[in-house]
Amino acid sequence: MVKTQRQASILKSVVPNEIQQLSVENSPLRKYVPYASNWEGLKTAAHNRRFSQYQRNILKHVLLEQYKGIKLSAKLKENIEALSDEKTFTVTTGHQVCFLGGPLYFVIKLASVIKLAQQLQDQMPDYKIIPVFWMATEDHDFEEANHVYLKNQKFSYSSDRAGAVGRINSKYTQEAFDALKSVHPELEMSSFFLELEKAYLQSNSIAEATRKMANAWFGNQGLVCIDADHAEFKKSFARILERELNENFSISKLEEANEALAKLGMAPQIHGREINLFYLDDAERVRIERSGDKYKVGQRELSLEALMSEPQKLSPNVVLRPLYQEYILPNLAYVGGPAELKYWLQLTNIFKAVDVDYPVLVHRDNFIFLREESYQFLVENGLEIDVLWKNLEEIEKFWVEKRIKKDEEWLRWKNDFGMRFEDLSKRESLGRKSKAYIPAANRKFEKIIEQLEKRIYRDHKLELASELRKWQEIKEEAFPLGSFQERLISVLDIIGLMGAEPFENFVANCDPFDQKLKVLIWTSSKTSVG
């Protein structure tokens, strides 16, 4: 089981200063976005948010279609129905449709957006606030989405299909499930794992399997999963798609923002193209490039009329995807990690160009799991969690030097000797030649001391070998395979630690506006989670 500790000192290591500035009214970056990243910003966004009944009807209709055949919790059904109401708004997070969720921060993002919705509901009782998971089903970076790690070992599936990952038949994942069970036969006894396998192997696509998985984990808390790869959504977005094809408006607005942000010291996270759209069908997702008065799509050339006759085949890339999201959702906030929020900052002028409301940007929660003995080792030695962000060589040097500094007798002897040389140079009884020799003697002494200190360092290092091994274990615990823990380990690694209601406990531990690292401590006996 786990219990929670919060470590303020880790703040700068996890949340970049630029993102922290978004909640500070007078900061340079705060002036660049319409709303502050705080409760007042969210309340103002709700007051200003425009979303037509026509758009609400499309959203509700498509969601009911996408959830057909999936058992809905009472909370989820209520949330989908409520989207028809003009006082209903969403808060959203997005992620690739990674196999079994991929790295743990996928689960953390979903838990964060649910907690934000709960908190905002309390802050604004006159509105209905719904958490949404935007499934990045149109993403075509298969190598980033086709695997999961368990106990630091990678398990992946292959596919002979190209194009959008969400459209890939989920039965391709059979090889990954077989490999997982072969290496970890105990999974055959896990109802949690077997339900995941069933969700994938009894679905027709990765998108469908991901919806089933997220619904099983968070559906009872009202999380709505949306797949924007749908003809009705694309049709409603057609005027902006056509403007991009006609005017290439997004690239100029992106470059304007990049120049402004560069003056504030921010390098761009994303780069655009002349046309920030892909052509999408069941076989491919390829760039659309201008070719005279037509458009090159792979080996074909199509007219504007031909492209706009099938808007469902137009797929926004990273530059236009956030705009598409805000266009089809009555959204107040986007919850994301630091790289995501930084690239959202590049898009403000694009939103203004087409008069679409821009959301409040909220940094997701950050978690780290430590064994109780690891955490106690840090506490007993008066150390903060942020020491783990040092590399092993730095930790070793820090730890040995800390021990040396405790050797007060050695330090006193070393300082006394230095002072004696200084006193000696002031002695009137010494001759001129003797005094001239003192600086050279002092330098020889300093070299001897330096050699002695190296010997002392090696001796302490040998004496501290077991503690240094402990350091290495804790470091590898926090940074498995050199990656920050939540960016590598998966829900399979920690699900048993979170109790009988693991996903409810994830949400309970979240607080998106408290940007401190949440340290979850593994304990051998049952403890409360708070």
Short mmCIF file of C-alpha atoms in Angstrom, two decimals:
data_model
loop_
_atom_site.label_atom_id
_atom_site.label_comp_id
_atom_site.label_asym_id
_atom_site.label_seq_id
_atom_site.Cartn_x
_atom_site.Cartn_y
_atom_site.Cartn_z
CA MET A 1 0.00 0.00 0.00
CA VAL A 2 1.08 3.62 -0.28
CA LYS A 3 0.99 6.79 1.72
CA THR A 4 1.74 10.27 0.43
CA GLN A 5 4.44 12.80 1.30
CA ARG A 6 4.86 16.15 -0.44
CA GLN A 7 8.28 17.65 -1.09
CA ALA A 8 8.39 21.39 -1.77
CA SER A 9 12.06 21.46 -2.65
CA ILE A 10 11.54 19.42 -5.81
CA LEU A 11 9.34 22.06 -7.45
CA LYS A 12 11.96 23.56 -9.76
CA SER A 13 13.15 20.12 -10.86
CA VAL A 14 9.71 19.08 -12.14
CA VAL A 15 7.79 22.15 -13.24
CA PRO A 16 9.74 24.56 -15.44
CA ASN A 17 9.84 28.19 -14.40
CA GLU A 18 8.06 29.24 -17.61
CA ILE A 19 5.03 27.14 -16.66
CA GLN A 20 5.03 28.46 -13.10
CA GLN A 21 4.89 31.98 -14.53
CA LEU A 22 1.46 31.29 -16.04
CA SER A 23 -0.16 31.67 -12.63
CA VAL A 24 1.66 34.92 -11.81
CA GLU A 25 -0.28 37.97 -13.02
CA ASN A 26 2.67 40.26 -13.75
CA SER A 27 4.99 37.70 -15.32
CA PRO A 28 5.96 38.14 -19.01
CA LEU A 29 4.44 34.82 -20.09
CA ARG A 30 1.23 35.40 -18.16
CA LYS A 31 0.62 38.46 -20.31
CA TYR A 32 0.93 36.26 -23.37
CA VAL A 33 -2.08 34.01 -22.57
CA PRO A 34 -5.67 35.20 -22.03
CA TYR A 35 -6.16 33.54 -18.63
CA ALA A 36 -4.00 32.92 -15.59
CA SER A 37 -3.43 29.31 -14.58
CA ASN A 38 -5.46 29.59 -11.38
CA TRP A 39 -9.04 29.45 -10.15
CA GLU A 40 -9.79 33.04 -11.14
CA GLY A 41 -8.52 32.34 -14.62
CA LEU A 42 -10.83 29.34 -14.92
CA LYS A 43 -13.84 31.29 -13.66
CA THR A 44 -13.18 34.05 -16.19
CA ALA A 45 -12.76 31.48 -18.96
CA ALA A 46 -16.14 29.95 -18.07
CA HIS A 47 -17.78 33.36 -18.19
CA ASN A 48 -16.30 34.08 -21.64
CA ARG A 49 -16.51 30.64 -23.27
CA ARG A 50 -18.63 30.48 -26.42
CA PHE A 51 -19.98 27.19 -27.71
CA SER A 52 -23.08 26.84 -29.86
CA GLN A 53 -25.97 24.45 -29.34
CA TYR A 54 -25.22 23.05 -32.79
CA GLN A 55 -21.73 22.07 -31.67
CA ARG A 56 -23.07 20.61 -28.43
CA ASN A 57 -25.54 18.44 -30.31
CA ILE A 58 -22.81 17.07 -32.59
CA LEU A 59 -20.56 16.34 -29.61
CA LYS A 60 -23.24 14.46 -27.69
CA HIS A 61 -24.38 12.50 -30.76
CA VAL A 62 -20.86 11.37 -31.69
CA LEU A 63 -19.97 10.39 -28.11
CA LEU A 64 -23.09 8.26 -27.75
CA GLU A 65 -22.18 6.57 -31.02
CA GLN A 66 -18.59 5.95 -29.91
CA TYR A 67 -19.68 4.50 -26.56
CA LYS A 68 -22.20 2.16 -28.17
CA GLY A 69 -21.71 -1.36 -26.78
CA ILE A 70 -19.76 -0.14 -23.74
CA LYS A 71 -21.40 -0.23 -20.34
CA LEU A 72 -21.62 3.31 -19.00
CA SER A 73 -21.49 4.18 -15.33
CA ALA A 74 -24.31 6.39 -14.07
CA LYS A 75 -21.79 9.24 -13.68
CA LEU A 76 -20.48 8.92 -17.24
CA LYS A 77 -23.97 8.68 -18.73
CA GLU A 78 -24.99 11.78 -16.79
CA ASN A 79 -21.91 13.65 -18.07
CA ILE A 80 -22.52 12.83 -21.72
CA GLU A 81 -26.18 13.84 -21.44
CA ALA A 82 -25.18 17.10 -19.73
CA LEU A 83 -23.09 18.20 -22.73
CA SER A 84 -26.32 19.47 -24.32
CA ASP A 85 -26.64 22.09 -21.59
CA GLU A 86 -25.14 25.54 -22.17
CA LYS A 87 -23.79 25.58 -18.60
CA THR A 88 -21.75 22.43 -19.10
CA PHE A 89 -18.03 22.76 -19.80
CA THR A 90 -15.09 20.39 -20.07
CA VAL A 91 -11.51 20.23 -18.85
CA THR A 92 -9.33 18.11 -21.07
CA THR A 93 -6.09 16.20 -21.26
CA GLY A 94 -4.73 14.38 -24.29
CA HIS A 95 -2.37 11.51 -24.94
CA GLN A 96 -1.31 9.01 -27.57
CA VAL A 97 -3.16 5.71 -27.65
CA CYS A 98 -0.21 3.84 -26.16
CA PHE A 99 -0.33 0.10 -25.53
CA LEU A 100 -1.77 -0.49 -22.04
CA GLY A 101 -1.47 3.25 -21.47
CA GLY A 102 2.30 3.31 -21.92
CA PRO A 103 4.27 5.21 -19.25
CA LEU A 104 2.65 5.87 -15.89
CA TYR A 105 2.19 9.57 -16.56
CA PHE A 106 -0.71 8.64 -18.85
CA VAL A 107 -2.66 7.51 -15.79
CA ILE A 108 -1.47 10.57 -13.88
CA LYS A 109 -2.80 12.86 -16.62
CA LEU A 110 -6.22 11.22 -16.50
CA ALA A 111 -6.31 11.38 -12.71
CA SER A 112 -5.20 15.03 -12.80
CA VAL A 113 -7.96 16.11 -15.19
CA ILE A 114 -10.60 14.28 -13.12
CA LYS A 115 -9.38 15.96 -9.93
CA LEU A 116 -9.35 19.36 -11.64
CA ALA A 117 -12.96 18.81 -12.76
CA GLN A 118 -13.96 17.89 -9.21
CA GLN A 119 -12.22 20.91 -7.73
CA LEU A 120 -13.62 23.28 -10.35
CA GLN A 121 -17.12 21.87 -9.78
CA ASP A 122 -16.77 22.85 -6.13
CA GLN A 123 -15.55 26.31 -7.13
CA MET A 124 -18.35 26.86 -9.67
CA PRO A 125 -21.48 25.00 -8.49
CA ASP A 126 -23.69 26.76 -11.07
CA TYR A 127 -21.88 24.94 -13.89
CA LYS A 128 -21.38 21.30 -14.79
CA ILE A 129 -17.69 20.44 -15.25
CA ILE A 130 -16.75 17.26 -17.11
CA PRO A 131 -13.27 15.65 -17.40
CA VAL A 132 -12.29 14.59 -20.93
CA PHE A 133 -9.55 12.37 -22.32
CA TRP A 134 -8.71 13.39 -25.89
CA MET A 135 -7.43 10.19 -27.48
CA ALA A 136 -4.75 11.13 -30.02
CA THR A 137 -5.98 8.43 -32.38
CA GLU A 138 -4.80 10.21 -35.52
CA ASP A 139 -1.19 10.27 -34.39
CA HIS A 140 0.95 8.11 -36.68
CA ASP A 141 4.09 7.73 -34.53
CA PHE A 142 3.65 3.99 -34.10
CA GLU A 143 7.06 3.42 -32.46
CA GLU A 144 6.12 5.71 -29.57
CA ALA A 145 2.79 4.00 -28.95
CA ASN A 146 3.34 0.28 -29.58
CA HIS A 147 4.96 -0.75 -26.29
CA VAL A 148 4.84 -0.81 -22.53
CA TYR A 149 7.51 -1.42 -19.87
CA LEU A 150 7.16 -3.87 -17.00
CA LYS A 151 10.00 -4.26 -14.51
CA ASN A 152 12.23 -2.21 -16.85
CA GLN A 153 11.70 -4.59 -19.78
CA LYS A 154 10.04 -3.44 -22.99
CA PHE A 155 7.13 -5.37 -24.51
CA SER A 156 5.85 -4.27 -27.92
CA TYR A 157 3.68 -5.34 -30.82
CA SER A 158 4.20 -4.90 -34.54
CA SER A 159 1.82 -4.10 -37.37
CA ASP A 160 1.99 -4.08 -41.16
CA ARG A 161 -0.44 -1.16 -41.18
CA ALA A 162 0.67 2.45 -41.62
CA GLY A 163 -1.25 5.61 -40.86
CA ALA A 164 -3.19 6.57 -37.76
CA VAL A 165 -2.34 4.37 -34.77
CA GLY A 166 -5.92 4.56 -33.50
CA ARG A 167 -7.18 2.79 -36.62
CA ILE A 168 -4.82 -0.19 -36.31
CA ASN A 169 -6.58 -3.45 -35.52
CA SER A 170 -6.02 -4.08 -31.82
CA LYS A 171 -5.66 -7.81 -32.38
CA TYR A 172 -2.07 -7.08 -33.48
CA THR A 173 -1.33 -6.67 -29.76
CA GLN A 174 -1.65 -10.43 -29.24
CA GLU A 175 2.13 -10.86 -29.61
CA ALA A 176 2.79 -8.33 -26.84
CA PHE A 177 0.33 -10.01 -24.49
CA ASP A 178 1.90 -13.40 -25.23
CA ALA A 179 5.37 -12.03 -24.50
CA LEU A 180 4.21 -10.45 -21.23
CA LYS A 181 2.69 -13.74 -20.04
CA SER A 182 5.72 -15.71 -21.12
CA VAL A 183 8.15 -13.55 -19.11
CA HIS A 184 5.72 -12.92 -16.24
CA PRO A 185 3.49 -16.03 -15.95
CA GLU A 186 1.97 -14.62 -12.76
CA LEU A 187 -0.01 -12.24 -15.00
CA GLU A 188 -2.20 -15.21 -15.95
CA MET A 189 -3.56 -14.98 -12.39
CA SER A 190 -4.21 -11.23 -12.53
CA SER A 191 -7.83 -10.30 -13.23
CA PHE A 192 -6.66 -6.74 -13.91
CA PHE A 193 -4.29 -7.90 -16.65
CA LEU A 194 -6.74 -10.39 -18.14
CA GLU A 195 -9.41 -7.70 -18.43
CA LEU A 196 -6.93 -5.52 -20.31
CA GLU A 197 -6.11 -8.38 -22.67
CA LYS A 198 -9.82 -8.96 -23.25
CA ALA A 199 -10.39 -5.24 -24.00
CA TYR A 200 -7.73 -5.29 -26.70
CA LEU A 201 -8.37 -8.67 -28.28
CA GLN A 202 -12.14 -8.18 -28.39
CA SER A 203 -11.97 -4.73 -29.99
CA ASN A 204 -11.65 -3.76 -33.64
CA SER A 205 -9.12 -0.95 -33.24
CA ILE A 206 -6.55 0.51 -30.88
CA ALA A 207 -8.90 3.47 -30.40
CA GLU A 208 -11.75 1.23 -29.28
CA ALA A 209 -9.48 -0.76 -26.96
CA THR A 210 -8.07 2.42 -25.42
CA ARG A 211 -11.57 3.75 -24.75
CA LYS A 212 -12.53 0.48 -23.05
CA MET A 213 -9.36 0.55 -20.96
CA ALA A 214 -9.74 4.17 -19.83
CA ASN A 215 -13.45 3.59 -19.17
CA ALA A 216 -12.69 0.56 -16.98
CA TRP A 217 -10.20 2.62 -14.97
CA PHE A 218 -11.95 5.98 -14.71
CA GLY A 219 -15.46 5.67 -16.20
CA ASN A 220 -17.08 5.47 -12.77
CA GLN A 221 -15.55 8.91 -12.06
CA GLY A 222 -17.17 10.36 -15.14
CA LEU A 223 -14.20 10.55 -17.50
CA VAL A 224 -15.34 11.03 -21.10
CA CYS A 225 -13.08 9.61 -23.84
CA ILE A 226 -13.32 11.28 -27.23
CA ASP A 227 -11.99 10.12 -30.60
CA ALA A 228 -11.90 13.14 -32.92
CA ASP A 229 -11.24 10.94 -35.96
CA HIS A 230 -14.90 11.22 -36.96
CA ALA A 231 -16.59 12.57 -40.07
CA GLU A 232 -19.10 14.77 -38.21
CA PHE A 233 -16.38 16.50 -36.21
CA LYS A 234 -14.30 17.11 -39.35
CA LYS A 235 -17.31 18.41 -41.24
CA SER A 236 -18.04 20.92 -38.46
CA PHE A 237 -14.39 22.05 -38.63
CA ALA A 238 -14.44 22.36 -42.42
CA ARG A 239 -14.25 26.16 -42.66
CA ILE A 240 -10.95 26.19 -40.79
CA LEU A 241 -9.61 23.24 -42.78
CA GLU A 242 -10.41 25.07 -45.99
CA ARG A 243 -8.84 28.29 -44.75
CA GLU A 244 -5.64 26.42 -43.94
CA LEU A 245 -5.55 24.92 -47.45
CA ASN A 246 -6.33 28.27 -49.07
CA GLU A 247 -4.33 30.69 -46.95
CA ASN A 248 -1.78 28.66 -44.97
CA PHE A 249 -2.73 30.93 -42.09
CA SER A 250 -1.30 28.82 -39.26
CA ILE A 251 2.39 28.90 -40.22
CA SER A 252 2.63 32.70 -40.21
CA LYS A 253 0.84 32.93 -36.86
CA LEU A 254 3.08 30.23 -35.41
CA GLU A 255 6.20 32.06 -36.54
CA GLU A 256 4.92 35.32 -35.04
CA ALA A 257 4.49 33.59 -31.71
CA ASN A 258 7.88 31.92 -31.94
CA GLU A 259 9.56 35.30 -32.41
CA ALA A 260 7.71 36.79 -29.45
CA LEU A 261 8.54 33.82 -27.21
CA ALA A 262 12.18 33.87 -28.30
CA LYS A 263 12.46 37.36 -26.84
CA LEU A 264 11.34 35.86 -23.54
CA GLY A 265 14.04 33.19 -23.78
CA MET A 266 11.81 30.30 -24.90
CA ALA A 267 12.89 27.98 -27.71
CA PRO A 268 10.09 26.51 -29.85
CA GLN A 269 8.89 23.00 -29.00
CA ILE A 270 7.22 22.44 -32.37
CA HIS A 271 7.75 23.62 -35.94
CA GLY A 272 5.12 24.04 -38.59
CA ARG A 273 4.92 23.58 -42.33
CA GLU A 274 3.28 25.52 -45.11
CA ILE A 275 0.16 23.37 -44.73
CA ASN A 276 -0.33 21.89 -41.27
CA LEU A 277 -2.65 19.11 -42.36
CA PHE A 278 -2.25 15.46 -43.26
CA TYR A 279 -4.30 13.38 -45.66
CA LEU A 280 -5.71 10.41 -43.79
CA ASP A 281 -7.23 7.17 -45.00
CA ASP A 282 -7.11 3.56 -43.86
CA ALA A 283 -3.74 2.96 -45.50
CA GLU A 284 -1.74 6.12 -44.76
CA ARG A 285 -1.41 9.52 -43.13
CA VAL A 286 0.69 11.67 -45.46
CA ARG A 287 1.58 15.31 -45.82
CA ILE A 288 -0.45 17.65 -47.97
CA GLU A 289 1.77 19.98 -50.01
CA ARG A 290 0.85 22.73 -52.45
CA SER A 291 1.55 22.00 -56.09
CA GLY A 292 0.59 24.99 -58.21
CA ASP A 293 -3.18 25.39 -57.94
CA LYS A 294 -3.51 21.83 -56.66
CA TYR A 295 -2.31 19.79 -53.70
CA LYS A 296 0.16 16.93 -53.68
CA VAL A 297 -0.88 13.96 -51.54
CA GLY A 298 1.73 11.22 -51.82
CA GLN A 299 1.92 10.44 -55.53
CA ARG A 300 -1.44 12.07 -56.30
CA GLU A 301 -2.54 15.61 -57.04
CA LEU A 302 -5.95 16.72 -55.80
CA SER A 303 -7.94 19.91 -56.18
CA LEU A 304 -9.23 21.97 -53.28
CA GLU A 305 -12.74 20.83 -54.15
CA ALA A 306 -11.71 17.18 -54.04
CA LEU A 307 -10.05 17.58 -50.64
CA MET A 308 -12.97 19.49 -49.17
CA SER A 309 -15.48 16.97 -50.50
CA GLU A 310 -14.14 14.53 -47.89
CA PRO A 311 -13.14 16.61 -44.84
CA GLN A 312 -12.97 13.44 -42.74
CA LYS A 313 -9.75 12.64 -44.62
CA LEU A 314 -8.06 15.85 -43.46
CA SER A 315 -6.08 15.40 -40.26
CA PRO A 316 -4.65 18.34 -38.26
CA ASN A 317 -1.00 17.98 -37.30
CA VAL A 318 0.47 19.09 -33.96
CA VAL A 319 0.09 22.78 -34.91
CA LEU A 320 -3.66 22.61 -35.58
CA ARG A 321 -4.70 19.69 -33.38
CA PRO A 322 -5.19 21.87 -30.23
CA LEU A 323 -7.31 24.29 -32.26
CA TYR A 324 -9.42 21.37 -33.49
CA GLN A 325 -9.83 20.18 -29.91
CA GLU A 326 -11.03 23.53 -28.63
CA TYR A 327 -13.35 23.89 -31.61
CA ILE A 328 -15.31 20.71 -30.94
CA LEU A 329 -15.27 20.81 -27.11
CA PRO A 330 -16.75 23.42 -24.72
CA ASN A 331 -13.40 23.42 -23.01
CA LEU A 332 -12.06 25.60 -20.19
CA ALA A 333 -8.65 24.08 -19.46
CA TYR A 334 -6.01 21.85 -20.97
CA VAL A 335 -4.03 19.70 -18.53
CA GLY A 336 -0.61 18.65 -19.78
CA GLY A 337 3.07 18.20 -19.08
CA PRO A 338 5.72 20.90 -19.47
CA ALA A 339 6.61 20.22 -23.12
CA GLU A 340 2.92 20.20 -24.07
CA LEU A 341 2.13 23.45 -22.32
CA LYS A 342 5.16 25.12 -23.86
CA TYR A 343 4.00 24.27 -27.36
CA TRP A 344 0.47 25.42 -26.54
CA LEU A 345 2.06 28.81 -25.84
CA GLN A 346 3.19 28.90 -29.47
CA LEU A 347 -0.42 28.65 -30.68
CA THR A 348 -2.13 31.69 -29.15
CA ASN A 349 -2.03 33.72 -32.38
CA ILE A 350 -3.51 30.82 -34.36
CA PHE A 351 -6.54 30.80 -32.05
CA LYS A 352 -6.95 34.55 -32.42
CA ALA A 353 -6.77 34.31 -36.22
CA VAL A 354 -9.90 32.14 -36.39
CA ASP A 355 -11.65 33.53 -33.29
CA VAL A 356 -11.62 30.30 -31.26
CA ASP A 357 -11.42 30.52 -27.46
CA TYR A 358 -8.06 29.58 -25.94
CA PRO A 359 -8.08 27.49 -22.71
CA VAL A 360 -6.45 27.89 -19.33
CA LEU A 361 -3.20 25.90 -19.25
CA VAL A 362 -2.77 23.65 -16.20
CA HIS A 363 0.29 21.54 -15.41
CA ARG A 364 -0.52 17.93 -14.60
CA ASP A 365 0.45 16.30 -11.33
CA ASN A 366 3.80 14.57 -10.87
CA PHE A 367 4.29 11.40 -8.84
CA ILE A 368 7.23 9.31 -7.74
CA PHE A 369 7.04 5.95 -5.96
CA LEU A 370 9.70 5.13 -3.36
CA ARG A 371 10.03 2.16 -1.06
CA GLU A 372 9.61 3.12 2.59
CA GLU A 373 13.19 2.11 3.37
CA SER A 374 14.44 4.35 0.55
CA TYR A 375 12.45 7.30 1.77
CA GLN A 376 13.55 6.74 5.38
CA PHE A 377 17.18 6.61 4.26
CA LEU A 378 16.77 10.13 2.87
CA VAL A 379 14.87 11.41 5.91
CA GLU A 380 17.35 9.96 8.43
CA ASN A 381 20.19 11.66 6.60
CA GLY A 382 18.41 15.01 6.44
CA LEU A 383 18.07 14.97 2.65
CA GLU A 384 15.35 16.20 0.32
CA ILE A 385 14.05 14.19 -2.62
CA ASP A 386 15.68 16.54 -5.11
CA VAL A 387 19.08 15.01 -4.34
CA LEU A 388 17.98 12.15 -6.60
CA TRP A 389 18.14 14.49 -9.59
CA LYS A 390 21.93 14.47 -9.28
CA ASN A 391 23.80 11.89 -11.34
CA LEU A 392 25.46 8.99 -9.52
CA GLU A 393 28.91 10.57 -9.66
CA GLU A 394 27.58 13.76 -8.09
CA ILE A 395 25.73 11.79 -5.43
CA GLU A 396 28.87 9.79 -4.60
CA LYS A 397 30.97 12.94 -4.30
CA PHE A 398 28.27 14.67 -2.27
CA TRP A 399 27.96 11.73 0.11
CA VAL A 400 31.67 11.16 0.69
CA GLU A 401 32.39 14.87 1.13
CA LYS A 402 29.53 15.08 3.59
CA ARG A 403 31.24 12.36 5.65
CA ILE A 404 34.61 14.12 5.40
CA LYS A 405 33.10 17.40 6.58
CA LYS A 406 31.93 15.59 9.70
CA ASP A 407 35.55 14.76 10.56
CA GLU A 408 36.08 17.89 12.65
CA GLU A 409 39.45 16.75 14.01
CA TRP A 410 40.90 16.42 10.49
CA LEU A 411 39.51 19.79 9.40
CA ARG A 412 40.86 21.45 12.54
CA TRP A 413 44.30 19.92 12.01
CA LYS A 414 44.34 21.02 8.35
CA ASN A 415 43.32 24.58 9.22
CA ASP A 416 45.78 24.79 12.11
CA PHE A 417 48.66 23.83 9.83
CA GLY A 418 47.72 26.54 7.34
CA MET A 419 47.60 29.10 10.10
CA ARG A 420 51.00 28.00 11.40
CA PHE A 421 52.61 28.76 8.04
CA GLU A 422 51.01 32.19 8.12
CA ASP A 423 52.33 32.77 11.67
CA LEU A 424 55.76 31.52 10.64
CA SER A 425 56.08 34.12 7.90
CA LYS A 426 55.56 36.85 10.51
CA ARG A 427 58.31 35.64 12.84
CA GLU A 428 60.99 38.33 13.23
CA SER A 429 63.55 35.78 14.38
CA LEU A 430 63.69 34.16 10.96
CA GLY A 431 66.27 35.31 8.48
CA ARG A 432 65.45 36.82 5.10
CA LYS A 433 66.34 33.63 3.19
CA SER A 434 64.30 31.48 5.58
CA LYS A 435 61.27 33.71 5.11
CA ALA A 436 61.65 33.55 1.33
CA TYR A 437 61.51 29.74 1.53
CA ILE A 438 58.22 29.69 3.51
CA PRO A 439 55.84 30.15 0.50
CA ALA A 440 57.53 27.27 -1.36
CA ALA A 441 57.32 25.09 1.75
CA ASN A 442 53.64 26.03 2.09
CA ARG A 443 52.97 24.98 -1.52
CA LYS A 444 54.70 21.64 -0.92
CA PHE A 445 52.61 21.17 2.18
CA GLU A 446 49.41 21.98 0.22
CA LYS A 447 50.32 19.32 -2.36
CA ILE A 448 50.90 16.81 0.42
CA ILE A 449 47.53 17.74 1.93
CA GLU A 450 45.90 17.38 -1.49
CA GLN A 451 47.36 13.88 -1.90
CA LEU A 452 46.33 13.02 1.63
CA GLU A 453 42.78 14.23 0.98
CA LYS A 454 42.57 12.03 -2.12
CA ARG A 455 43.65 9.10 0.02
CA ILE A 456 41.12 10.05 2.69
CA TYR A 457 38.42 10.32 -0.01
CA ARG A 458 39.26 6.82 -1.31
CA ASP A 459 39.26 5.40 2.21
CA HIS A 460 35.86 6.92 2.98
CA LYS A 461 34.53 5.70 -0.34
CA LEU A 462 35.55 2.15 0.57
CA GLU A 463 34.08 2.48 4.05
CA LEU A 464 30.84 3.83 2.58
CA ALA A 465 30.55 1.17 -0.13
CA SER A 466 27.32 -0.27 1.25
CA GLU A 467 25.74 3.17 1.58
CA LEU A 468 26.83 4.09 -1.93
CA ARG A 469 25.22 0.89 -3.22
CA LYS A 470 22.08 1.97 -1.40
CA TRP A 471 22.31 5.30 -3.21
CA GLN A 472 22.56 3.51 -6.52
CA GLU A 473 19.49 1.41 -5.72
CA ILE A 474 17.43 4.48 -4.80
CA LYS A 475 18.65 6.33 -7.87
CA GLU A 476 17.65 3.42 -10.11
CA GLU A 477 14.32 3.25 -8.29
CA ALA A 478 13.63 6.91 -9.10
CA PHE A 479 15.23 6.85 -12.56
CA PRO A 480 14.89 3.34 -14.02
CA LEU A 481 17.03 2.92 -17.13
CA GLY A 482 17.98 6.58 -16.74
CA SER A 483 14.42 7.92 -17.19
CA PHE A 484 12.36 9.77 -14.61
CA GLN A 485 10.24 7.01 -13.11
CA GLU A 486 6.77 8.13 -14.27
CA ARG A 487 8.06 8.39 -17.86
CA LEU A 488 9.07 4.72 -18.03
CA ILE A 489 7.30 2.44 -15.57
CA SER A 490 3.71 1.49 -16.32
CA VAL A 491 0.52 0.99 -14.40
CA LEU A 492 1.37 -2.73 -14.39
CA ASP A 493 4.36 -1.98 -12.16
CA ILE A 494 2.41 -0.24 -9.41
CA ILE A 495 -1.25 -1.28 -9.61
CA GLY A 496 -0.96 -3.63 -6.65
CA LEU A 497 0.42 -0.86 -4.45
CA MET A 498 -2.59 1.43 -4.78
CA GLY A 499 -5.09 -0.63 -2.81
CA ALA A 500 -8.51 -2.03 -3.62
CA GLU A 501 -9.52 1.14 -5.50
CA PRO A 502 -6.28 2.08 -7.23
CA PHE A 503 -7.61 4.61 -9.72
CA GLU A 504 -9.74 6.39 -7.15
CA ASN A 505 -6.59 6.62 -5.04
CA PHE A 506 -4.66 8.14 -7.92
CA VAL A 507 -7.32 10.86 -8.19
CA ALA A 508 -7.36 11.37 -4.42
CA ASN A 509 -3.62 12.05 -4.45
CA CYS A 510 -3.86 14.62 -7.26
CA ASP A 511 -4.00 18.38 -6.92
CA PRO A 512 -3.06 20.02 -10.23
CA PHE A 513 -2.62 23.52 -8.81
CA ASP A 514 -0.27 22.20 -6.13
CA GLN A 515 2.73 21.76 -8.38
CA LYS A 516 4.91 19.99 -5.83
CA LEU A 517 6.03 16.45 -6.51
CA LYS A 518 3.78 13.90 -4.84
CA VAL A 519 5.90 11.18 -3.25
CA LEU A 520 4.03 7.90 -2.86
CA ILE A 521 5.72 5.63 -0.34
CA TRP A 522 5.40 1.86 -0.54
CA THR A 523 4.60 0.45 2.88
CA SER A 524 4.43 -3.15 3.96
CA SER A 525 1.28 -2.62 6.04
CA LYS A 526 -2.04 -1.02 5.18
CA THR A 527 -2.01 2.77 5.46
CA SER A 528 -4.35 5.52 4.41
CA VAL A 529 -3.83 7.41 1.20
CA GLY A 530 -4.40 11.14 1.29
#
